């Protein structure tokens, strides 16, 4: 923990500290106590840190957009991690909640988030998901295709409802950390493209016109999400300009000036010591100035804006606590290569290294060590050699079975993408705040797994 936890350059949440005996505490609770009370592996969320990040996004965007005379809403993207408590925290901090499925919608509603502070996404929403969203009175459903616009209209008219709809467009901007998480280039499944032949409307324009014409639907906005783990502002600004141009073109053709533009999520987090995350103040200013300039050029007033950060709010607020089970030094051609440190979880609680080649950091957190640091690889307990938690990290040479190891920045897309591969129960999620710890999501048990098996 060479940098101050919570500060730029540190992957640790603000509540993490090394205490007098050399062990680590999170928000005043020692990791040894967490391990004894709740078992390992364990996802640990630092509530104050998460709330702080939610607030900084909201305040940074509100301030920057106020400078150009526009309003902005921050939707927390629940796909990164959603539980009832987390939905309440972000709601308390003035954020709305973006859901991508009926499951996420149900959690947001169970948390008491008002329907009009919830959005529903998804490129293939089921009829049940659409019905649940309409019944809950969600503030917006983001339509992803022409087929879906027809489906939404049918559901709305059957229910006698007027459904607020945004149209998701793909702007051709390709940004983000990995091909699988970049979403606005053309050759992928999401949204309606802005690209078109000279003599034809773009799918995006066709979608907007379809919503305007569809019974039961009210066009409330245009949506663009360009990717995830983005560390430079340029892509957001280019995409926003293209969306504003589309909005101006629609106004010219129909007289309808769409009220809101959503610029999606994707704000990058820092995963390794020394890495610099996207700064909300800087990005908010750059986007606000970019859209202001674009609106002037187009001669249209600015719409209301919204954004949907997930990772950057919950990722750095979380860590995973593991217990070391075995240690295997590997030598090749007579030379030491690295130590393989096996922990009691792995690709079932964090699939990101296997799926995206994502890099993480790890430290021994149950004690201090004055041993020399050696190259190490942290691996899981699953039956494949790609079951890697941390590819390359320096750990003390005396790391041994029974040591507690923590991997920071696992709050996003850790538990939410967890599986029960090899029938390993998924870890609990615990929140810590002011010296108190409580379970947000309990650990799966073998009995849970057996209960699903009908024999
Ligand atoms: N809005 C939309 C429409 C999205 O598709 C996403 C992420 C977000 C917001 C939130 O993006 P964030 O701010 O969290 O980057 N499983 C991958 C990330 C997939 C993101 C999918 N969409 C990962 O672990 O990196």
XYZ file of C-alpha atoms and ligand atoms in Angstrom:
480
model
C 0.000 0.000 0.000
C 2.564 2.494 -1.132
C 0.051 5.196 -2.103
C -2.616 6.563 0.240
C -5.735 4.329 -0.137
C -8.525 6.205 -1.898
C -6.043 8.586 -3.558
C -5.110 8.637 -7.251
C -2.490 5.934 -7.815
C -3.884 3.585 -5.174
C -6.229 0.759 -6.142
C -7.471 0.505 -2.541
C -10.705 2.078 -1.314
C -10.421 5.070 0.996
C -11.296 3.053 4.121
C -8.388 0.601 3.741
C -5.438 0.983 6.118
C -2.571 -1.030 7.552
C -3.083 -0.981 11.306
C -0.522 -1.220 14.126
C -0.018 -5.000 14.012
C 0.722 -4.846 10.270
C -2.607 -6.310 9.213
C -5.162 -4.478 7.095
C -8.534 -3.083 8.148
C -11.392 -1.869 5.939
C -13.461 0.972 7.412
C -12.111 0.032 10.832
C -12.763 -3.727 10.597
C -9.715 -6.002 10.437
C -9.628 -8.460 7.581
C -8.906 -11.294 10.047
C -12.194 -10.515 11.786
C -14.054 -10.437 8.464
C -12.547 -13.803 7.498
C -13.515 -15.419 10.803
C -17.038 -14.001 10.866
C -17.978 -14.431 7.217
C -15.474 -16.907 5.744
C -13.438 -16.510 2.553
C -13.537 -15.871 -0.332
C -15.413 -12.743 0.585
C -16.394 -9.647 -1.384
C -15.959 -6.605 0.853
C -17.585 -3.290 -0.050
C -16.475 -0.035 1.587
C -19.816 1.764 1.884
C -18.445 5.261 2.519
C -16.062 4.947 -0.425
C -18.842 3.785 -2.758
C -21.148 6.582 -1.648
C -18.290 9.069 -2.071
C -17.676 7.961 -5.643
C -21.399 8.134 -6.459
C -21.502 11.657 -5.044
C -18.392 12.778 -6.894
C -19.848 11.678 -10.227
C -23.128 13.419 -9.536
C -21.515 16.617 -8.257
C -18.872 16.750 -11.001
C -21.428 16.340 -13.790
C -24.002 18.653 -12.215
C -21.391 21.383 -11.794
C -19.875 21.035 -15.270
C -23.224 20.898 -17.067
C -24.604 23.799 -14.988
C -21.715 25.859 -16.421
C -23.199 25.389 -19.895
C -26.784 25.755 -18.685
C -27.777 22.087 -18.891
C -29.093 19.603 -16.363
C -27.802 16.087 -15.915
C -28.894 12.891 -14.197
C -26.503 10.171 -13.116
C -27.850 6.630 -13.422
C -25.847 4.008 -11.531
C -25.389 1.033 -13.895
C -26.562 -1.866 -11.766
C -24.957 -4.491 -13.990
C -21.630 -3.682 -12.310
C -23.114 -4.866 -9.008
C -26.605 -4.503 -7.644
C -28.075 -5.458 -4.308
C -30.895 -3.891 -2.340
C -28.487 -1.987 -0.088
C -26.389 -0.676 -2.977
C -29.508 0.504 -4.817
C -30.546 2.367 -1.645
C -27.124 3.940 -1.178
C -26.952 5.314 -4.696
C -30.571 6.465 -4.515
C -29.727 8.265 -1.241
C -26.811 9.936 -2.990
C -29.147 11.356 -5.616
C -28.485 8.856 -8.408
C -31.070 7.038 -10.496
C -30.626 3.328 -11.311
C -29.986 1.823 -14.736
C -31.122 -1.803 -15.003
C -30.429 -4.203 -17.854
C -32.793 -7.073 -17.042
C -35.941 -7.946 -15.136
C -33.726 -9.270 -12.330
C -31.925 -5.967 -11.879
C -35.235 -4.118 -12.147
C -36.709 -6.321 -9.398
C -33.781 -5.553 -7.068
C -34.056 -1.788 -7.671
C -37.801 -1.943 -6.965
C -37.273 -4.131 -3.870
C -34.900 -1.415 -2.623
C -37.730 1.100 -2.865
C -36.211 3.096 -5.724
C -39.182 4.902 -7.307
C -40.060 3.681 -10.799
C -39.431 7.054 -12.352
C -35.816 6.900 -11.097
C -35.186 3.623 -12.913
C -34.286 2.942 -16.552
C -34.499 -0.390 -18.349
C -31.977 -1.454 -20.986
C -31.318 -4.678 -22.867
C -30.946 -5.730 -26.495
C -33.484 -8.525 -26.179
C -35.968 -7.690 -23.459
C -38.584 -10.362 -22.889
C -42.296 -9.571 -22.880
C -42.266 -10.189 -19.118
C -39.439 -7.699 -18.612
C -41.238 -5.095 -20.699
C -44.479 -5.659 -18.777
C -42.692 -5.431 -15.413
C -41.045 -2.161 -16.449
C -44.325 -0.643 -17.655
C -46.141 -1.759 -14.492
C -43.391 -0.227 -12.355
C -43.747 3.068 -14.235
C -40.055 3.240 -15.100
C -38.778 6.608 -16.211
C -37.515 5.220 -19.514
C -37.182 2.063 -21.487
C -34.227 2.171 -23.855
C -35.311 0.583 -27.138
C -32.547 -1.311 -28.869
C -34.113 -2.371 -32.187
C -37.043 -1.805 -34.555
C -38.535 -5.151 -33.559
C -38.482 -4.037 -29.984
C -40.129 -0.698 -30.735
C -43.085 -2.624 -32.166
C -43.101 -4.923 -29.147
C -43.021 -1.958 -26.746
C -45.868 -0.278 -28.580
C -47.990 -3.434 -28.416
C -47.330 -3.819 -24.685
C -48.116 -0.151 -24.062
C -51.414 -0.188 -25.928
C -52.535 -3.469 -24.328
C -52.004 -1.831 -20.964
C -53.384 1.552 -21.915
C -50.058 3.053 -20.858
C -47.936 5.783 -22.349
C -44.382 4.473 -22.180
C -41.359 6.806 -22.130
C -38.844 5.468 -24.657
C -35.266 6.302 -25.534
C -33.684 4.978 -28.701
C -30.235 3.454 -28.413
C -28.041 4.468 -31.302
C -24.557 3.299 -32.205
C -22.366 6.172 -33.223
C -19.462 4.294 -34.789
C -17.189 5.341 -31.918
C -15.200 2.402 -30.651
C -13.736 2.911 -27.194
C -12.804 0.850 -24.212
C -10.560 -1.717 -22.725
C -11.385 -4.874 -24.668
C -13.213 -5.835 -27.854
C -15.922 -7.620 -25.868
C -16.820 -4.505 -23.890
C -16.703 -1.909 -26.700
C -20.229 -1.455 -27.949
C -20.695 1.401 -30.380
C -18.766 0.187 -33.409
C -20.823 -1.279 -36.219
C -20.176 -5.012 -36.196
C -21.871 -5.935 -32.927
C -25.339 -6.591 -31.577
C -26.360 -3.358 -29.834
C -28.485 -0.474 -30.965
C -29.493 1.259 -34.166
C -26.644 2.498 -36.311
C -26.100 6.056 -37.495
C -24.372 4.780 -40.629
C -26.440 4.809 -43.824
C -26.343 4.906 -47.617
C -26.903 8.324 -49.199
C -30.463 7.710 -50.281
C -31.695 5.950 -47.148
C -32.406 6.890 -43.546
C -30.019 5.462 -40.988
C -31.435 2.707 -38.771
C -31.127 5.243 -35.926
C -33.332 7.804 -37.736
C -35.753 5.043 -38.728
C -35.993 4.021 -35.060
C -36.675 7.555 -33.867
C -39.386 8.030 -36.515
C -40.874 4.655 -35.563
C -41.144 5.639 -31.900
C -42.764 8.966 -32.832
C -45.319 7.107 -34.925
C -45.955 4.232 -32.520
C -49.126 4.237 -30.438
C -48.461 4.197 -26.702
C -44.855 5.404 -26.916
C -43.455 8.802 -25.978
C -40.001 9.587 -27.359
C -38.010 10.974 -24.424
C -34.442 10.673 -25.572
C -31.557 9.331 -27.577
C -29.057 6.988 -25.966
C -25.445 6.189 -26.787
C -23.041 3.914 -24.906
C -19.616 3.596 -26.477
C -17.872 0.972 -24.381
C -16.374 0.264 -21.018
C -13.123 0.902 -19.126
C -12.515 4.068 -21.172
C -9.616 6.201 -19.972
C -9.762 9.133 -22.434
C -12.611 11.646 -22.876
C -12.405 12.024 -26.670
C -14.714 9.117 -27.544
C -17.517 10.443 -25.354
C -17.318 13.868 -26.973
C -17.259 12.538 -30.548
C -20.229 10.249 -29.815
C -22.144 13.078 -28.114
C -21.619 15.346 -31.130
C -22.997 12.689 -33.455
C -26.040 12.162 -31.237
C -26.694 15.904 -31.076
C -26.460 16.106 -34.877
C -29.008 13.299 -35.175
C -31.263 15.119 -32.722
C -31.005 18.315 -34.787
C -31.762 16.392 -37.981
C -34.849 14.825 -36.392
C -36.008 18.269 -35.264
C -35.561 19.634 -38.765
C -37.576 16.813 -40.262
C -40.362 16.473 -37.712
C -40.280 19.565 -35.511
C -39.660 17.306 -32.510
C -36.624 18.347 -30.471
C -35.865 15.394 -28.203
C -35.566 16.370 -24.513
C -32.751 14.147 -23.305
C -29.485 12.611 -24.444
C -27.910 9.776 -22.472
C -24.193 9.278 -22.992
C -24.000 5.860 -21.322
C -21.324 4.562 -18.982
C -17.809 3.286 -19.440
C -15.748 5.577 -17.189
C -12.505 3.724 -16.555
C -11.205 2.664 -13.162
C -7.593 2.186 -12.038
C -6.860 -1.455 -11.254
C -3.131 -1.389 -10.506
C -0.960 0.733 -8.216
C 0.157 3.833 -10.094
C -2.661 3.698 -12.661
C -4.717 6.837 -13.090
C -8.517 6.506 -13.377
C -10.697 8.826 -15.394
C -11.201 11.927 -13.254
C -14.929 12.755 -13.012
C -14.314 16.517 -12.822
C -12.100 16.534 -15.895
C -14.291 14.260 -17.985
C -17.461 16.104 -16.973
C -15.935 19.442 -18.038
C -14.656 18.093 -21.336
C -17.994 16.516 -22.208
C -19.982 19.583 -21.136
C -17.780 21.899 -23.198
C -17.877 19.527 -26.164
C -21.662 19.272 -26.209
C -22.054 22.995 -25.684
C -19.858 23.723 -28.709
C -21.724 21.136 -30.791
C -25.130 22.556 -29.861
C -23.968 26.049 -30.845
C -22.751 24.816 -34.219
C -26.040 23.011 -34.781
C -28.100 25.958 -33.584
C -30.136 23.818 -31.194
C -30.572 24.349 -27.456
C -28.880 21.797 -25.220
C -31.008 18.877 -24.066
C -31.015 17.435 -20.571
C -28.215 14.842 -20.260
C -27.735 11.613 -18.409
C -24.816 9.252 -17.893
C -24.612 5.663 -16.612
C -21.390 4.913 -14.733
C -21.155 1.509 -13.041
C -17.573 0.285 -12.718
C -16.088 3.612 -11.642
C -18.495 3.835 -8.699
C -18.550 0.299 -7.307
C -15.286 -1.190 -8.650
C -12.721 0.589 -6.478
C -15.049 0.423 -3.450
C -14.705 -3.361 -3.376
C -12.025 -5.934 -2.711
C -12.002 -9.704 -2.526
C -10.512 -11.424 0.482
C -9.068 -14.909 -0.085
C -7.239 -17.451 2.049
C -4.073 -18.959 0.598
C -4.247 -22.746 0.390
C -1.090 -23.874 -1.376
C 2.121 -22.288 -2.588
C 4.153 -23.740 -5.449
C 7.480 -22.252 -6.521
C 8.173 -22.953 -10.185
C 11.708 -23.326 -11.531
C 12.559 -23.732 -15.181
C 16.015 -24.623 -16.494
C 17.315 -24.398 -12.962
C 16.080 -20.792 -12.507
C 13.213 -19.567 -10.305
C 10.270 -18.295 -12.421
C 7.514 -17.454 -9.979
C 5.481 -18.714 -7.070
C 1.970 -19.949 -7.761
C -0.243 -18.954 -4.864
C -3.543 -20.846 -4.871
C -6.494 -19.197 -3.158
C -9.884 -20.571 -2.139
C -11.832 -18.906 -5.012
C -10.851 -18.056 -8.566
C -12.555 -17.708 -11.934
C -15.975 -18.378 -10.382
C -15.776 -15.170 -8.311
C -13.744 -13.140 -10.834
C -13.986 -14.194 -14.468
C -12.465 -10.946 -15.763
C -8.822 -12.100 -16.006
C -9.875 -15.184 -18.003
C -12.443 -13.342 -20.108
C -10.687 -10.060 -20.852
C -7.103 -10.641 -19.772
C -7.854 -8.123 -17.008
C -4.955 -7.306 -14.682
C -5.287 -7.022 -10.920
C -3.112 -6.362 -7.893
C -2.885 -8.410 -4.670
C -1.324 -8.047 -1.252
C -0.932 -10.194 1.826
C -3.239 -8.403 4.247
C -3.430 -10.531 7.397
C 0.070 -9.569 8.574
C 3.111 -7.564 7.588
C 6.209 -9.263 6.201
C 9.792 -8.180 5.901
C 10.636 -11.013 3.486
C 11.948 -10.106 0.043
C 9.295 -9.698 -2.639
C 9.201 -12.427 -5.294
C 7.320 -12.723 -8.602
C 4.025 -14.494 -8.009
C 0.839 -15.503 -9.773
C -2.394 -15.805 -7.811
C -4.521 -18.679 -9.061
C -7.852 -20.188 -8.073
C -9.119 -23.624 -7.178
C -10.863 -24.439 -10.464
C -9.960 -27.273 -12.776
C -8.246 -25.327 -15.514
C -4.909 -23.642 -15.877
C -6.517 -20.385 -17.122
C -8.022 -19.979 -13.658
C -5.866 -16.975 -12.847
C -6.832 -14.218 -10.428
C -3.705 -12.061 -10.710
C -1.228 -12.696 -13.531
C 1.836 -10.957 -12.177
C 2.340 -9.510 -8.764
C 5.175 -9.257 -6.277
C 4.370 -11.030 -3.004
C 6.555 -11.617 0.056
C 8.690 -14.750 -0.297
C 7.260 -16.101 2.960
C 3.627 -16.126 1.689
C 2.172 -19.362 3.034
C -0.961 -21.420 3.472
C -3.383 -19.658 5.794
C -2.339 -16.147 4.748
C -5.124 -13.724 3.909
C -4.739 -12.122 0.495
C -6.782 -9.198 -0.824
C -7.382 -8.249 -4.448
C -8.620 -4.646 -4.837
C -11.071 -3.150 -7.376
C -13.269 -6.240 -7.577
C -16.472 -4.408 -6.642
C -17.559 -4.152 -10.293
C -18.297 -7.184 -12.456
C -17.013 -9.566 -9.774
C -20.052 -10.828 -7.896
C -22.327 -9.712 -10.740
C -20.516 -12.065 -13.168
C -19.837 -14.824 -10.640
C -20.755 -18.404 -11.420
C -20.916 -21.660 -9.543
C -18.414 -23.328 -11.897
C -17.222 -26.632 -10.479
C -20.205 -26.217 -8.132
C -18.227 -23.794 -6.011
C -20.677 -21.686 -3.949
C -20.528 -17.955 -4.724
C -19.001 -15.810 -1.938
C -20.971 -13.471 0.304
C -20.897 -9.711 -0.156
C -20.250 -7.836 3.066
C -20.449 -4.079 3.572
C -18.243 -2.292 6.073
C -18.795 1.136 7.496
C -17.602 2.881 10.680
C -16.176 -0.277 12.231
C -19.302 -2.354 11.525
C -19.704 -5.143 8.998
C -22.926 -6.640 7.662
C -23.879 -9.144 5.013
C -25.536 -7.669 1.903
C -25.739 -10.907 -0.077
C -25.182 -14.166 1.751
C -22.832 -16.871 0.564
C -24.316 -19.701 -1.515
C -24.314 -22.975 0.348
C -23.909 -26.471 -1.042
C -27.533 -26.920 0.078
C -28.541 -24.009 -2.232
C -26.844 -25.743 -5.140
C -28.412 -29.094 -4.311
C -31.831 -27.483 -3.934
C -31.779 -26.527 -7.620
C -31.033 -30.087 -8.692
C -34.299 -31.967 -9.152
C -32.657 -35.398 -9.260
N -24.740 1.683 -19.770
C -24.825 0.715 -20.692
C -25.841 0.782 -21.732
C -23.928 -0.361 -20.634
O -24.004 -1.316 -21.551
C -22.936 -0.414 -19.625
C -22.006 -1.522 -19.558
C -22.907 0.624 -18.675
C -23.812 1.662 -18.786
C -21.921 0.646 -17.552
O -20.601 0.652 -17.965
P -19.434 0.893 -16.896
O -19.520 2.316 -16.437
O -19.637 -0.059 -15.766
O -18.194 0.592 -17.645
N -18.386 -7.120 -17.919
C -17.483 -6.120 -18.463
C -18.159 -4.801 -18.640
C -19.342 -4.893 -19.511
C -20.053 -3.595 -19.568
C -21.327 -3.717 -20.297
N -22.079 -2.520 -20.335
C -16.268 -6.013 -17.586
O -16.174 -6.743 -16.599
O -15.351 -5.235 -17.882
